[in-house]
PDB file of C-alpha atoms in Angstrom:
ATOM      1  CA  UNK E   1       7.740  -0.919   3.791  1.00 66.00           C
ATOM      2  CA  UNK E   2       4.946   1.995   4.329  1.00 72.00           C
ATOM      3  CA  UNK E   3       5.114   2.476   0.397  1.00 91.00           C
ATOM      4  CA  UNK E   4       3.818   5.899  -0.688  1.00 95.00           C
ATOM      5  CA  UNK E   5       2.327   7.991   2.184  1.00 96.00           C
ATOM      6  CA  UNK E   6       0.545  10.873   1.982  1.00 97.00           C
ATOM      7  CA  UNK E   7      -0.512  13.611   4.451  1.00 97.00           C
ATOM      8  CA  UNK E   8      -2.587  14.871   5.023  1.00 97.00           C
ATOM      9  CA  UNK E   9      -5.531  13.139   4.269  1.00 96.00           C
ATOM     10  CA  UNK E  10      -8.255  15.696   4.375  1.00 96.00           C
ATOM     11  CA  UNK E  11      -7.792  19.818   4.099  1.00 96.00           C
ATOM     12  CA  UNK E  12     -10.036  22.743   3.862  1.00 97.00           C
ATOM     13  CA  UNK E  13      -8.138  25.674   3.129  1.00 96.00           C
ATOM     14  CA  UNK E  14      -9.848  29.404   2.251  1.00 97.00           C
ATOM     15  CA  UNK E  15      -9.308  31.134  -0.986  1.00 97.00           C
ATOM     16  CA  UNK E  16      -5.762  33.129  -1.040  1.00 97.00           C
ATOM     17  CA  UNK E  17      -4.210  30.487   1.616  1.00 97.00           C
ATOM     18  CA  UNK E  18      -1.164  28.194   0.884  1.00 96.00           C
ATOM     19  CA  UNK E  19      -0.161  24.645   2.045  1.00 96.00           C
ATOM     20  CA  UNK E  20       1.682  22.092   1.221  1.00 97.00           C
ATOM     21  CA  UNK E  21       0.884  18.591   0.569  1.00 98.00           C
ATOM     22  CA  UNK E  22       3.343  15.655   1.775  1.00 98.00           C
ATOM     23  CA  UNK E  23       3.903  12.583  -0.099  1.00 98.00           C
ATOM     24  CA  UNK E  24       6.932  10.304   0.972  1.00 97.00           C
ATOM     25  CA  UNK E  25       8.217   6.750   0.209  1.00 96.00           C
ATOM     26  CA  UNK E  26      10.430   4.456   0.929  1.00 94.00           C
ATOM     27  CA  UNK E  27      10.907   2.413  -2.198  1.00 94.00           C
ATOM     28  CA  UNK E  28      14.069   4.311  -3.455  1.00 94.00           C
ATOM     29  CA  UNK E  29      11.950   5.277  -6.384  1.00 95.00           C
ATOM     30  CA  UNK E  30      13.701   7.673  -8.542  1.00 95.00           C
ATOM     31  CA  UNK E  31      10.239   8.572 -10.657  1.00 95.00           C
ATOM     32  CA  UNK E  32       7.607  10.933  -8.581  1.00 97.00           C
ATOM     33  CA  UNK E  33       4.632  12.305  -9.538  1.00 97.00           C
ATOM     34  CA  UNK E  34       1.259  14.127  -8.547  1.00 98.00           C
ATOM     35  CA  UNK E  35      -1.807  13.956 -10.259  1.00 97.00           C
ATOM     36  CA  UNK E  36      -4.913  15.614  -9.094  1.00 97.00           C
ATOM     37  CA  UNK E  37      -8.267  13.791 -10.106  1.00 96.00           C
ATOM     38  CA  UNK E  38     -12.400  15.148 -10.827  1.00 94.00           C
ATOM     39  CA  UNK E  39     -14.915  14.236 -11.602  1.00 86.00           C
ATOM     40  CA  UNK E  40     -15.578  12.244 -15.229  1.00 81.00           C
ATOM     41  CA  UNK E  41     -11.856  13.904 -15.962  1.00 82.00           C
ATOM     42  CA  UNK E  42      -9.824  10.830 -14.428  1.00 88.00           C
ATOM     43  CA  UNK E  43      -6.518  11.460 -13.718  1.00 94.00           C
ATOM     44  CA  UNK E  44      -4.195  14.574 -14.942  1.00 95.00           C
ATOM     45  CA  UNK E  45      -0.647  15.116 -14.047  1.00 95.00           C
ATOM     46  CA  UNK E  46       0.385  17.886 -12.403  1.00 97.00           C
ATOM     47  CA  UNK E  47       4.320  17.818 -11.507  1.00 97.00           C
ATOM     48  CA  UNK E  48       6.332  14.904 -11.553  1.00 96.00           C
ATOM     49  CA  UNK E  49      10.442  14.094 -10.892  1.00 97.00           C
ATOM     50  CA  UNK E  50      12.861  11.359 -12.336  1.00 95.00           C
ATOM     51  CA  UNK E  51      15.175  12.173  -9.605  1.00 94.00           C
ATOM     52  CA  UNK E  52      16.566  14.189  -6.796  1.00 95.00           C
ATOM     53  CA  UNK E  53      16.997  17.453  -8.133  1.00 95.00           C
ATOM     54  CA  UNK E  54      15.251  17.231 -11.078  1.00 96.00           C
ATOM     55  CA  UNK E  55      11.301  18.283 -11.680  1.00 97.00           C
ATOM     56  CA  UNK E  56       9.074  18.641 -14.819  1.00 96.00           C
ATOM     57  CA  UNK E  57       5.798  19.725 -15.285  1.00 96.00           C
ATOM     58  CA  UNK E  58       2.977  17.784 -16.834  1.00 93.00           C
ATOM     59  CA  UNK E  59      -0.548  18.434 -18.240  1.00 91.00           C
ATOM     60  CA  UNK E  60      -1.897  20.934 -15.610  1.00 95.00           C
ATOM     61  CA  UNK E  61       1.132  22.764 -13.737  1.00 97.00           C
ATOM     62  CA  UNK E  62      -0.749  26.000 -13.359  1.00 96.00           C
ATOM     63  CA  UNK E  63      -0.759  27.124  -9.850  1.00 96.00           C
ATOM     64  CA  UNK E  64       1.541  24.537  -8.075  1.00 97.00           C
ATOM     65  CA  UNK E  65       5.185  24.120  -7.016  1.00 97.00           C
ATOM     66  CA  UNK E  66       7.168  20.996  -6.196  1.00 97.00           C
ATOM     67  CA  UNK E  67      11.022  20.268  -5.116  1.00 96.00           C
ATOM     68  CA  UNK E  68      12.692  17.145  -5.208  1.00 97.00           C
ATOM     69  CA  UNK E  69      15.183  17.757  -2.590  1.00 97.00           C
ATOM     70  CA  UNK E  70      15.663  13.839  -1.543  1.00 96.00           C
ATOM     71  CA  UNK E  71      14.759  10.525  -2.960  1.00 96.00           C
ATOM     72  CA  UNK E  72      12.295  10.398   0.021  1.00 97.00           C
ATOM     73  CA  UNK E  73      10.184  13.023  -0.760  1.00 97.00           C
ATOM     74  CA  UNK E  74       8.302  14.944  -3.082  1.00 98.00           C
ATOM     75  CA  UNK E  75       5.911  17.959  -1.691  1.00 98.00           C
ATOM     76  CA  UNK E  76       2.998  19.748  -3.733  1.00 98.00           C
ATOM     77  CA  UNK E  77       3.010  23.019  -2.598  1.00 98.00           C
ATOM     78  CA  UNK E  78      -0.150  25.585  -3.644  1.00 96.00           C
ATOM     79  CA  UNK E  79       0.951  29.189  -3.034  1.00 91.00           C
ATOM     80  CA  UNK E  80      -2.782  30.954  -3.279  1.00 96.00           C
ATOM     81  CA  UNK E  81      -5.402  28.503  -3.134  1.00 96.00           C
ATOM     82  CA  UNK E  82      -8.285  28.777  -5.672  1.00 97.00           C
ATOM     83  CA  UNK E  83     -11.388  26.839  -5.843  1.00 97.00           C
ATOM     84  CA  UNK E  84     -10.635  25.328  -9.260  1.00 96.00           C
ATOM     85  CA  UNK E  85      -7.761  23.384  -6.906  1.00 97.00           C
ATOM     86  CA  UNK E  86     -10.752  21.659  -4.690  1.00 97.00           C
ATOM     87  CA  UNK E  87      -9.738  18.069  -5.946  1.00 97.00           C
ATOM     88  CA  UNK E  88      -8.580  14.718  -4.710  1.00 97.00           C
ATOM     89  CA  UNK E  89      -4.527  14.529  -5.217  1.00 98.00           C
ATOM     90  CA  UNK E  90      -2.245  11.494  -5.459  1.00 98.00           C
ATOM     91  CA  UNK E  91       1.128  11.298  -5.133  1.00 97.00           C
ATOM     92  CA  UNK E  92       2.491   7.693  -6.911  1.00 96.00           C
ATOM     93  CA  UNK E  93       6.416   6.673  -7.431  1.00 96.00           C
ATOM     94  CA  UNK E  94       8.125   3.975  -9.126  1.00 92.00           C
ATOM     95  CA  UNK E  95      11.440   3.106 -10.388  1.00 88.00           C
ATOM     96  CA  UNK E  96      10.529   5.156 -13.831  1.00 84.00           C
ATOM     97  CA  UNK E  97       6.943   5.980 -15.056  1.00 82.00           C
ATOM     98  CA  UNK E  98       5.818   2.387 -15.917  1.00 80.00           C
ATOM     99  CA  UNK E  99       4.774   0.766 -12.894  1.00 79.00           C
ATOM    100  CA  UNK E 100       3.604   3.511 -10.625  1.00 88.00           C
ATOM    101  CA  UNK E 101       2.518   2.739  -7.065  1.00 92.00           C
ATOM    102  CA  UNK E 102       0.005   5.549  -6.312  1.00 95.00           C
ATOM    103  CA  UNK E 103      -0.386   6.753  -2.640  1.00 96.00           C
ATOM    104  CA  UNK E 104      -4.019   6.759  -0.632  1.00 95.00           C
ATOM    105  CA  UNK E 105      -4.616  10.677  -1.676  1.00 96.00           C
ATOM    106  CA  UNK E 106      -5.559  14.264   0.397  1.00 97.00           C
ATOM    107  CA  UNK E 107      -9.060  15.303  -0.352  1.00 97.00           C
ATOM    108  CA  UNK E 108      -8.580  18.993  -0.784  1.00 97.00           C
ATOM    109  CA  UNK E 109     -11.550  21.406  -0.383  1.00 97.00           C
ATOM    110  CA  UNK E 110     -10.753  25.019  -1.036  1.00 97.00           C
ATOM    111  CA  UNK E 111     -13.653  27.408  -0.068  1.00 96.00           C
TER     112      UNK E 111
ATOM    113  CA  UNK B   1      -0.372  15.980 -25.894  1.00 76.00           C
ATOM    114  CA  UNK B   2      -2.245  12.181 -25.954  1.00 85.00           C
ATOM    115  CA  UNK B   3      -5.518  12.258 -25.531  1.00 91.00           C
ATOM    116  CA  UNK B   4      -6.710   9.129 -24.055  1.00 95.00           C
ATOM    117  CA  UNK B   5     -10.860   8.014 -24.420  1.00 96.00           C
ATOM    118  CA  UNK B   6     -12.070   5.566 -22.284  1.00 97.00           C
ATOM    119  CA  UNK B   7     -15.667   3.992 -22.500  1.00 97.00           C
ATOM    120  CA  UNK B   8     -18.075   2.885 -21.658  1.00 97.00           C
ATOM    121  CA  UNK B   9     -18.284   5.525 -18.240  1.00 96.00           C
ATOM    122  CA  UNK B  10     -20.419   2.703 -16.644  1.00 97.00           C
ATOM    123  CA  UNK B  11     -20.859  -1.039 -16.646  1.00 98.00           C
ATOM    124  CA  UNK B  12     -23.264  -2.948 -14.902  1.00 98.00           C
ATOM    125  CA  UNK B  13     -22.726  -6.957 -15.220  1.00 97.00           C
ATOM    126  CA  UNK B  14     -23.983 -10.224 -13.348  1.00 98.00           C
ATOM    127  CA  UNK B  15     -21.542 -12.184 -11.652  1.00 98.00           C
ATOM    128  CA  UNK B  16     -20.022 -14.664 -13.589  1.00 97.00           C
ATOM    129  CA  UNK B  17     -20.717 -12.510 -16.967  1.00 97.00           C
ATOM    130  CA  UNK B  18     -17.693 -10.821 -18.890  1.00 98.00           C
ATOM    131  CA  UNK B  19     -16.891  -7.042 -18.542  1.00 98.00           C
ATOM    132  CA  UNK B  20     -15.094  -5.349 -21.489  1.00 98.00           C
ATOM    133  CA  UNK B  21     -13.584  -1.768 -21.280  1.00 98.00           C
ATOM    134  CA  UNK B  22     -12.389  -0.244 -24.444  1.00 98.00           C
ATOM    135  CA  UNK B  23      -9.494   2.704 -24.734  1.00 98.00           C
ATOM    136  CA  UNK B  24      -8.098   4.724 -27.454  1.00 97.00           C
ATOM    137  CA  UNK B  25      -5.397   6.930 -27.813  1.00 96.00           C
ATOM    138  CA  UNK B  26      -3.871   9.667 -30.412  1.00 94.00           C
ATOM    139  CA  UNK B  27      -0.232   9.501 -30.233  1.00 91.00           C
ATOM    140  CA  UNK B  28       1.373   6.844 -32.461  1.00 89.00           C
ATOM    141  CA  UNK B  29       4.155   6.842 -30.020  1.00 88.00           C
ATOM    142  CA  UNK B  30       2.784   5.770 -27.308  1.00 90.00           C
ATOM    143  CA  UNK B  31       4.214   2.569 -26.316  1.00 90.00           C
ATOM    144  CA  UNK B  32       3.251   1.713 -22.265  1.00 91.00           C
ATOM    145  CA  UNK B  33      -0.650   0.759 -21.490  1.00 94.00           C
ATOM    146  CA  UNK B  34      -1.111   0.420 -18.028  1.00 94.00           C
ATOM    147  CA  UNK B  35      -4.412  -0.763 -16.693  1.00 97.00           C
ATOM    148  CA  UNK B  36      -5.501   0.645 -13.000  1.00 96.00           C
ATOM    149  CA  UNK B  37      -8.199  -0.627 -10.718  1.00 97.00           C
ATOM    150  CA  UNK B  38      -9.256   2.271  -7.738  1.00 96.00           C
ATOM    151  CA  UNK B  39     -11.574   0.895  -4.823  1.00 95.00           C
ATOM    152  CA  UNK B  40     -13.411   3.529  -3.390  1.00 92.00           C
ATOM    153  CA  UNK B  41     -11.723   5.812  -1.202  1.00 89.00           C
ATOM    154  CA  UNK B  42      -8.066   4.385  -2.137  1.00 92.00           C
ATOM    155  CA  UNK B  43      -5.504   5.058  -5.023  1.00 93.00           C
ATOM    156  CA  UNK B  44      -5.481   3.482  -8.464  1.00 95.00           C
ATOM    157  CA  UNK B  45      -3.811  -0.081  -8.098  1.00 94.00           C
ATOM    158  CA  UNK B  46      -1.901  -1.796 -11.417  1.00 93.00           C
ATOM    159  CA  UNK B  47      -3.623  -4.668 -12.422  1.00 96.00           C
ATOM    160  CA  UNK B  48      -2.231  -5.340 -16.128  1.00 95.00           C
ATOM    161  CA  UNK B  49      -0.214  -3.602 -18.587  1.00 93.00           C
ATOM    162  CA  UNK B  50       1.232  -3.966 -21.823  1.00 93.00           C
ATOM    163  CA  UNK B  51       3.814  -3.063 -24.216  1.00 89.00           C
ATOM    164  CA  UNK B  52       3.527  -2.048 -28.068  1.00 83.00           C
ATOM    165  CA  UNK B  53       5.622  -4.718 -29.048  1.00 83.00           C
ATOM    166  CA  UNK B  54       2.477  -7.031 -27.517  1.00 82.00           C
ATOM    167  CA  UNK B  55      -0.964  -7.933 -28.600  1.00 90.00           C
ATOM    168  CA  UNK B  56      -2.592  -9.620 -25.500  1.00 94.00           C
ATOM    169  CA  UNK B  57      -1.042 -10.378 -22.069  1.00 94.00           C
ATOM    170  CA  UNK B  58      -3.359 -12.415 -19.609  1.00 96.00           C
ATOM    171  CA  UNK B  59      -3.203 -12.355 -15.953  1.00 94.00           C
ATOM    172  CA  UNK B  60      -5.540 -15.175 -14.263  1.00 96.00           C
ATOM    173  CA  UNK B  61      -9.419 -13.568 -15.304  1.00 97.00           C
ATOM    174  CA  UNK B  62      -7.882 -10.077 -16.742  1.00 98.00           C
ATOM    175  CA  UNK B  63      -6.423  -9.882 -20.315  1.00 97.00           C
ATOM    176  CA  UNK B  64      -5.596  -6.772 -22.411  1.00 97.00           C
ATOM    177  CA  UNK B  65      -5.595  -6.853 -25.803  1.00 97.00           C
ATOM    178  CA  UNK B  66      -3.740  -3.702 -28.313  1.00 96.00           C
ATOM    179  CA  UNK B  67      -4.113  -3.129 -31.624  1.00 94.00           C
ATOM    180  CA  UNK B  68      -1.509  -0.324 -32.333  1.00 92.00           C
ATOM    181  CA  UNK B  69      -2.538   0.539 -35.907  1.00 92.00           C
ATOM    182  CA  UNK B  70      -6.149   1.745 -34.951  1.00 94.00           C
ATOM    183  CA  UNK B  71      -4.868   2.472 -31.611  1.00 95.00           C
ATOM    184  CA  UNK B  72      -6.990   1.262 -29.462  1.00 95.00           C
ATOM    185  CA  UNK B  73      -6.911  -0.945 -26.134  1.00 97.00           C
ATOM    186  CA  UNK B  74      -9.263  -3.100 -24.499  1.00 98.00           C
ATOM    187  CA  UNK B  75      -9.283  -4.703 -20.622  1.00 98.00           C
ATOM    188  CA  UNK B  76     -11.126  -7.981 -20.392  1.00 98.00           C
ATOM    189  CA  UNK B  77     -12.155  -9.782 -17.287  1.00 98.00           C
ATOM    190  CA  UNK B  78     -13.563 -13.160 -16.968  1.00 97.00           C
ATOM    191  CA  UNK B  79     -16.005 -14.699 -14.640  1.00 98.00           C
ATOM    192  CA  UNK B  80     -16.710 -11.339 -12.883  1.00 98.00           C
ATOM    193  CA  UNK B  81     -16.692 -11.247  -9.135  1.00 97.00           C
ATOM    194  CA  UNK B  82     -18.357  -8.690  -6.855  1.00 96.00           C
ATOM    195  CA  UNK B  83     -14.791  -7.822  -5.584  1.00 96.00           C
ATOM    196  CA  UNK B  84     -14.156  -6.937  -9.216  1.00 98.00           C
ATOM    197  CA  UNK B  85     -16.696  -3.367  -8.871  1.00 98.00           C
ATOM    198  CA  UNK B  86     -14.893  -0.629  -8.863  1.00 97.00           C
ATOM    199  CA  UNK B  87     -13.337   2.518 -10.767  1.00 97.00           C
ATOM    200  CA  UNK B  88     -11.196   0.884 -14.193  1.00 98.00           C
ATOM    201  CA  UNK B  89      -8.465   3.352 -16.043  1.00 97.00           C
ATOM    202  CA  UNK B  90      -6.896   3.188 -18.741  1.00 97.00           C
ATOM    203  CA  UNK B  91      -3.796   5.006 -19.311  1.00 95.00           C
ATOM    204  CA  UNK B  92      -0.810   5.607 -22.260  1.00 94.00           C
ATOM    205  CA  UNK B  93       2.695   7.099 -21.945  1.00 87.00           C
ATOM    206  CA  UNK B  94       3.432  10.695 -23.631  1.00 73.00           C
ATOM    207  CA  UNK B  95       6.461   9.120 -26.023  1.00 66.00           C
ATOM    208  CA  UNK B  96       9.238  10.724 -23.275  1.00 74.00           C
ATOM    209  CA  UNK B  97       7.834   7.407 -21.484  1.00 80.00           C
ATOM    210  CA  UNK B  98       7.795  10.466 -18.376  1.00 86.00           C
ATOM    211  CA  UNK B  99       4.294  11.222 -18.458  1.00 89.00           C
ATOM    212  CA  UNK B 100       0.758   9.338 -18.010  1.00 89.00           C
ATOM    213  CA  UNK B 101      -2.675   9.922 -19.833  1.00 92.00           C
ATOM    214  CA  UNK B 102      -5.741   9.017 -18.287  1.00 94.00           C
ATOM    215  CA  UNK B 103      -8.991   7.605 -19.238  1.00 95.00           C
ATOM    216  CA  UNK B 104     -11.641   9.005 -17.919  1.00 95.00           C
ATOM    217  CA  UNK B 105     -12.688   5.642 -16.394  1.00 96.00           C
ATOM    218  CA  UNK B 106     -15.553   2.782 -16.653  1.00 97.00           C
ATOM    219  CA  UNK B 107     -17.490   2.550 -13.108  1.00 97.00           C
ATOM    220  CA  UNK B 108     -18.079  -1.284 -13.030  1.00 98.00           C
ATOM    221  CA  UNK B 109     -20.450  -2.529 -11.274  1.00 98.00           C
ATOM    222  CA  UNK B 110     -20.928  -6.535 -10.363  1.00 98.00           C
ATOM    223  CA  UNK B 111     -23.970  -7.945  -9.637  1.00 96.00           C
ATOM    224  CA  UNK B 112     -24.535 -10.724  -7.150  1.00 94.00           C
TER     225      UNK B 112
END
């Protein structure tokens, strides 16, 4: 198993410009989630999914989009990049919250 | 939401010593504590967790202990190791179970 993948692993993007960030695994988790992390602030959610079809956002939503279209796969998608969005993200699944396997990250720089 | 608090920010300890992280939370319901270990450059890694309806689990040199009436949790590891530095956080579950809190986390460093 590759567990949680993520690409990809370094972006620079310029203000106004989106992307999309991929995470897959291959687990059969049904519980996704992306978290984005600074600086002395640790860890905040940003999106996460119990399930195909089904998304919710967590403590910082502002400014992203995600779709949970398969089991697979659960894409971060920024539509107007912003420099408060320069950040390290993760991407983690299990089979429910507890017990999250957490993915290497994308170093995101946003000029 | 919970608010997690994590200290100390950094820890310097010779090998062999004891390290001790300590953790509060707000949310009465909170009933998951995960502990995470992150290595520079990689994701956060499980190491330990525990359950409200716990006090202490041990795992080898790592224990947590929880006290859920002054909500507060605490990592322990024994007979530190330099492969033992890294990035420590702590972490509780919003009472949907769906959601994480982070601490801030404890920079440990391990002295040789």
């Amino acid at each position: 198993n590759a567990g949680v993948t993520q690409t990809p692993k370094f972006q620079v993007l310029k203000t106004g410009q989106s992307m999309t960030l991929q995470c897959a695994q291959d687990m059969n988790h049904e519980y996704m989630s992306w978290y984005r992390q600074d600086p002395g602030m640790g860890l905040r959610l940003i999106h996460y999914s119990v399930g195909a079809g089904i998304t919710d956002q967590g403590e910082v939503p502002n400014g992203y989009n995600v779709s949970r279209s398969t089991t697979e796969d659960f894409p971060l998608r920024l539509l107007s990049a912003a420099p408060s969005q320069t950040s390290v993200y993760f991407c983690a699944s299990g089979r429910a919250a507890n017990e999250q396997f957490f993915g290497p990250g994308t170093r995101l720089t946003v000029l | 939401g919970e608010n997690v608090e994590q200290h100390p920010s950094t820890l310097s300890v010779q090998e062999g010593d004891s390290a001790v992280i300590k953790c509060t939370y707000s949310d009465s319901a909170s009933n998951y504590f995960p502990w995470y270990k992150q290595e520079l450059g990689k994701g956060p890694q499980l190491i330990i967790d525990i359950r409200s309806n716990v006090g202490e689990k041990k795992d080898q040199r790592i224990a947590v202990t929880l006290n859920k009436t002054a909500k507060h949790f605490s990592l322990h590891i024994t007979e530190t190791q330099p492969e033992d530095s890294a990035v420590y956080f702590c972490a509780a579950t919003s009472n949907t179970g769906n959601q994480f809190y982070f601490g801030t986390g404890t920079s440990l460093t391990v002295i040789p």
